[in-house]
Amino acid sequence: MWLPSQLPGIQAQIKAAGYKGDVNALADVTKPPLSAVAKVGGATGAFVSKDGLVLTNHHVAFGVIQYNSSKERDLIKNGFVAENREAELPANPDYRVLVTTGFDRITDRILKAAAGKTGRAYYEAIDLAGKAEVKACEQDPGYRCSVVNMHYGSDFYLIKQLELKDIRLVYAPPEAIGNYGDEIDNFMWPRHSGDFTVLRAYVGKDGRPAPYSKDNVPYTPPAFLQISTTPIKDGDYAMLAGYPGTTYRNRTAGEFADQMRWQLPTRVELYGSILKDIAAAAPAGTEAAVKYAAQVQSAKNTLKRAQGELEGMTRSNADTVRKEDEQAMLVWLKKQPNAQAALRDMDAVEKLLADGRATRDADQLFMLMRSQTQVLRAAIQLQRFAIEKKKPDAERESGYQQRDESLIEGNLKQVQRRYDPAVEKAILADLLARYYGLPANQRIQEIDAVFGKDMAGARKTLDSLYATTRLGEESERLRLMKADSAEVAGSTDPVMVAAAKLMRAILAGEQKAKERDGELLRLRPAYMRTLAGFRQSQGRAMYPDANSTLRVSFGKVTGMHVKDGMEYTPVTTVAGITEKHTGKFPFDAPEALRKAIAKGDFGSTKDPVLKSQSVNFMTNLDTTGGNSGSPVMDADGKLIGLNFDSNWEAVSASWMYDPRYKRAIHVDLRYMRWLMAKVYPAPWLLKELNVPAE
Amino acid sequence: MWLPSQLPGIQAQIKAAGYKGDVNALADVTKPPLSAVAKVGGATGAFVSKDGLVLTNHHVAFGVIQYNSSKERDLIKNGFVAENREAELPANPDYRVLVTTGFDRITDRILKAAAGKTGRAYYEAIDLAGKAEVKACEQDPGYRCSVVNMHYGSDFYLIKQLELKDIRLVYAPPEAIGNYGDEIDNFMWPRHSGDFTVLRAYVGKDGRPAPYSKDNVPYTPPAFLQISTTPIKDGDYAMLAGYPGTTYRNRTAGEFADQMRWQLPTRVELYGSILKDIAAAAPAGTEAAVKYAAQVQSAKNTLKRAQGELEGMTRSNADTVRKEDEQAMLVWLKKQPNAQAALRDMDAVEKLLADGRATRDADQLFMLMRSQTQVLRAAIQLQRFAIEKKKPDAERESGYQQRDESLIEGNLKQVQRRYDPAVEKAILADLLARYYGLPANQRIQEIDAVFGKDMAGARKTLDSLYATTRLGEESERLRLMKADSAEVAGSTDPVMVAAAKLMRAILAGEQKAKERDGELLRLRPAYMRTLAGFRQSQGRAMYPDANSTLRVSFGKVTGMHVKDGMEYTPVTTVAGITEKHTGKFPFDAPEALRKAIAKGDFGSTKDPVLKSQSVNFMTNLDTTGGNSGSPVMDADGKLIGLNFDSNWEAVSASWMYDPRYKRAIHVDLRYMRWLMAKVYPAPWLLKELNVPAE
C-alpha cells in the first residue's frame, strides 16, 4: 500500500517485479496514469475512455442500479445495456465520482497550531486547523477537500478532489452474474463473479461539475486506462491503485496482543451470545425472528469476520512476529542519539493504551447495550440530538448536523420494524449479567443508577421499562425528534429517562477518549519515526497505514498453496459457473449466459492456455476494504482486471500482510469483454473502449 | 482391473504408459513378479524379502496388532518394532496369507454339468460341480481352493492357494500414524496416513504351511518386490496388483438406471428415516442411545456411502453413458450373424430383472425388518438354525453349518447390549407404515398374517409382541439355540411365532431368487459375449468385473482437478501432518514424529522437488474394496507405495470408472523408510529390505 510518492524510491523493486513503464510517472496522483483512478461511490474506479467512462464494481454501483430499477424494469435482476449514449440512466443524486487534483503535504501548517498543547487541546487545535484548511480549499466551487493524517499524526496532507455529480449507468450485468455466489462465495476462492459495472461521468457545458441535466456533456478525465488485449497468465506482473480504508499494521506490539487476546475473542464470545439470545427469544418462524433478520445477519457477519481475523492472525503468529520486530526496533533505538526522548514518548503511549484497557470490558458491554438494542438506542439518539441541536450547526457532533437529520429520521422510523421487547430485554439481560460480573473498578455509575446494582434488580427494571415505554411507537419517536430540547430532556418515558442518565456516561467517555486520542496523536509520532528509522536501517521502505488515500500495490498473478496437497490456481473459467449452477439463488446463472457458455464461442477473449473463457483471477496484491473497484494493470500499465474481494485467509491482513496467505480477487476484464461481445452485446461500448468487438 | 492374462494383449498401451519391464512376465500370477502379491487378511499384501517379509496396510493387519495388545503393552497406541527376528509376535491364529499357485480356466468342466438345465437346477449343477472341483483340489494339504466365475457365468476358474498360517508382526507404526485422521480423513485428500505394517510368514521346517510354532522357519516366497529408492513425481508411471472385491461396471443399462433411480435413492431415504427413528426413540444421552451406537454408526456409513455413490454416478452421468453405450452395442449386434439368439437371451435377462423389480419395494422393506432389528432378527436366526440343523452339515445353508455355530452364538449373546424395545418397535412401525402404503401386488401374505392388514393393527401387534417376548433375555435365546428343532418351531414366545411365520416368506423368496439367479447365470453370458465382441470391434479390451481375483491396473502418479480453480497435488508431505495436528484424536501425531518433522532430517528419503518428507501420493489407478495393501510399482517394477484408500469422488467407481474423478491413495514407501530410519528405528529391517539405513 505504497503512497505514489514513495514509488520512485523503490523503483528497483518495481522494475525487478516486471513493470515496463516509467516508475517516476506513477509518483504524482494528479498526473497520468494515476489521475485515471477515481474515488467512486465511496470505493474505487477508473476512467476508461476520453469521454468519461468509469469502470467499477457491480457492488460499488449497486445503489445506482437499484435507483433505476422498478418492478416493471428490474435492472438488478436483468442487468442493463444502454443502447447508446442517450439511453444512459442518471444515478441517484448523491452518487459521486471524485477526481483528485491536489495532494499536498501541510504538516507544518497543521502542527504549528498544536505546538505546546497536550491532550484534548492538542486534538482540537489540529481539528480546527484542518477544518480551516478545508474551508479555504473548498472556496473553489466544484471541489471537495479533506485533511488526512499519515503515520498516526506524524504527517498531514490536504487533498483536493473534483466532485462529479452527474453520473450515469451505462452497462451492468444481471445480479446473478455481477454477484454470482453472493454471501456463500464472499471471501472465497474459486470465484466466478462478473462484479463490474460501467458508468459515465457528465459535467455542465462549461466543463464544471453540475447536478444531472440532460444538457450536460461527458466529462473529459485527466487520463484514462486502456484495457489490455493480451492474455494474463500465472506469474505475470500486476499492479493496483485504489483507496484502501484502514489498516493497523504499524500498531504497537501491545495493540497486536490486545487484538488477538482480548478484542477478537471477546467479540466472538459476545456476538455469539447475542445471536443465541435472539434465537431463543425470537425462534425461527416467529414474527419476531423476521424483525431481527437484519440484526442477526449483521451480527453473524461481525462474528464471522472476527473469527476469520483471529484465525488468520493466529495462523501468521501476528503477535509474536510483531513483538519480535518491535523488540529488535528497541534494541536499534537504544543505539541512536535521540533514544531517550523517543522512549519517553513511547512509554507514555503504552501507558495511555494500558489506561484504555483498564475499563475495556465495561466499555465494550456499554457499547453493545447502545448498538445492539433498538428502542434504547433510539432513546439515546433522541437525547443526543436534543443536546446537539442546541448548538450552532458547525459545532454539533458529526452525525447530528442539519445534513444528518433525514438520516436520523430514517433510523427512527425503522425501529418498530426491527424491534421486539422480549428480544431487547434478553440482549440487555445478557450484557448486564456480564457487566455485574466485572470487578468494582469497572462499574459505571450511570448504568448502576439506571439498572440497579445487581441482576435481580436489573430484571425488574427491564420488565418495568419495556412494559411502559411508548418508544415502540413511531409517532412518539418522531414527536420527540421534533420536540424542543428541554421537553426531550424532561421526558418521563422511562426509557427516555434511562437514556438521559446513560447520556452522562457516554459524554464523559467521549471526553476521556478525546483526551486520550489527543495524547496519542501527539505521542505516537515518536513511535512511527523510530519504526521508520529502524526500517531504513533494515533497507526497507515503510508505507503509512491505509487511511482512504490513494495507494499503489505491485505484485503478480498467482494462485495460493491452500494446504499441503491442495492448490488454488490463479485463473477461473466459465466451467466453474456451470459447476456451481443450481438454478437457485445465489447460483442461478442466467439462461443467456449458460447458453453462451455451452456454445463455447469465446472469440478474442478465450484464454489460450485454459482453452476457455476466463472469469476471475487472483494476485498477491495488497488490498483492504475500500479497494473495491481498483483497476489492476499489467506490466505495460494496461487494464487487466477490477479488484472486488480478498480470500478468507486474508481477513487478518488489515493487521498483518502475510505473503503466504494474502490474495486479492479480481474480475478478469476478458470476461467483461466477452459478456459485452457475445452475451449481452454492446458493440458501441467495446468500440469506445477500443477493444475488439468479437 | 485387468486379468494378468490380458496384459500381453494390451502390451502397446502399457508400454506407451511408460512401463519398462517385460509385459509378458506379468501374465502368469504364479510366476514373478505377480507371485510376490499375496492375499493378506482378506485384502492384499506383497512379499518384500526372500525371508517372507510381507507388507500390507496397518488397517489390514489391525487384528494382528490388536491381538498382541494389552493394557500393559498397547501396540495399537505405541506401535511395535521387533528388535530382531526372535522378537516378532505371532498373529491371531486365524490370520492368513494366501499365495496363489494355480489359476486355471475350467469353464468346460463346470458348464458340462449344467448343460440342458435351467433356473435353479442350472444354478445347483454349477454349484455342485464347483464344490467337487474344490474338494479334489484341497486333497493337497496346506492349500485352499475356490472356483470363481468371470463375466457373470461366462467363464470359470479354479484357484489354488498356499495357506500360510504362521504370520508374525514385525513392525507397526502407532495408530496415530497408521490411521492419522481416521474417519474424518477417510476417503479424503490431502491425506497423511502411514497406513502400513510389516508382517512375516513362517512355515514348518519341512517348508509346508503350519500353525504357529517357535520352531517354524521363515517362508521363502516364490518372488519378492524390491522397494524403490528413486523419488516419484507427478506423471510417473505406476502399476498396482491386488484383489479388488466387486464391481458392477458390466451390468446392463437397466441395472444402472435402477441403481441410480431406485436403489440408491431409496437406500438414502430408508436409512435416513431409520436414523431419525432411532434418534427419536433413543435420544442422545440415554442408555438406549448407547445401545444403538454401533447400529447408528453402521447406518450412517451406509447412508453416506449411498449418497456418495449417487452423487458420483450423477456427476458422471453414469446411466446415460451406459445406456448410449448399450444402444450402440445393440446396433452393432444386429449386424452380426448370431444376433437373434443373443437378443433372445438378452431379452430374457431384461425380463428377469424386471420381474425382480416388480416387488422390490416390499422386498427391501422386508429385508430391513430383518437386518435393522435385534430381537426379531435373533428370532428369525433361531428359527432358521432350527431348520438347518436338521440337515446333514454339508447341505445346510452357508452361515448355519457346524463351523458357524460359535459365530451364531456370539451374535445371539450380543443382542441385549444392542436392544431397546421402544427403538425396535419404532423402526418396525416406520417400515410397516411404508409397507402398508404399497400396492396390493406387493403385499407379502406372511407379513400381513403376523402384523395385520393395516397400521392400526400393526401398532397393537407390536405392543403386544414386545410386551411379552422373552427373547430380550440372553439365557432364553441361548436355550432356544441349543433346543431341538421341534421345540423351537413350536415355541409360543410371540416373537418366535412371528418369526416362524415370516420364515415361510423368507424361504419362498430364497427359492425364487435362486431360480432367478440360475437363469441369470445361464442367460447373462450372451450379454457379456455381445459386449466383448462390441468392445473388440471398438478396438478396446474388456476386463471382467472384479470378483476378488488378482487384477492389475496401470496408470500414473497424478493429482486431480477438483473443480475450476482448485487442484489436488499428487504428493503430500509431513508439513500436512503438522497442519492437521490438534493434539486430539484423530489428529494427535505422536511427539516422536513431531520432533522428527521439526528436526527436518529426512536423509535419503527427502523429496528433491518438495524439499520435504513425502507421506502419501495419489494415482489414477483403478481400485475398489479389497485393494487395500496392494503394492504400487514404478516403471521398473520396483515398489513405491502401498494402496490404502480412494478419494470420495470415486465412491461410485464400483459402477463406473470416470478418469476425471477416480483416484487411488497410497502410502509413499519413502515415508515408511524414513519412519524406520529416523523416528522408530529398525535398522536390521531396512537392511533386510535392501534399502539405505539413513
PDB file of C-alpha atoms in Angstrom, chain B residues 97 150 205 237 247 351 402 576 623:
ATOM      1  CA  VAL B  97      -1.581 -65.104   3.971  1.00  0.00           C
ATOM      2  CA  MET B 150     -15.864 -64.384 -14.681  1.00  0.00           C
ATOM      3  CA  LYS B 205      10.739 -76.919   8.984  1.00  0.00           C
ATOM      4  CA  TYR B 237       4.221 -44.495 -14.474  1.00  0.00           C
ATOM      5  CA  THR B 247     -17.578 -54.047  -9.353  1.00  0.00           C
ATOM      6  CA  LYS B 351     -37.455 -59.749 -18.205  1.00  0.00           C
ATOM      7  CA  GLN B 402     -21.269 -76.505  12.287  1.00  0.00           C
ATOM      8  CA  GLY B 576       0.416 -31.576   6.301  1.00  0.00           C
ATOM      9  CA  THR B 623      -9.111 -49.909  -7.354  1.00  0.00           C
TER      10      THR B 623
END
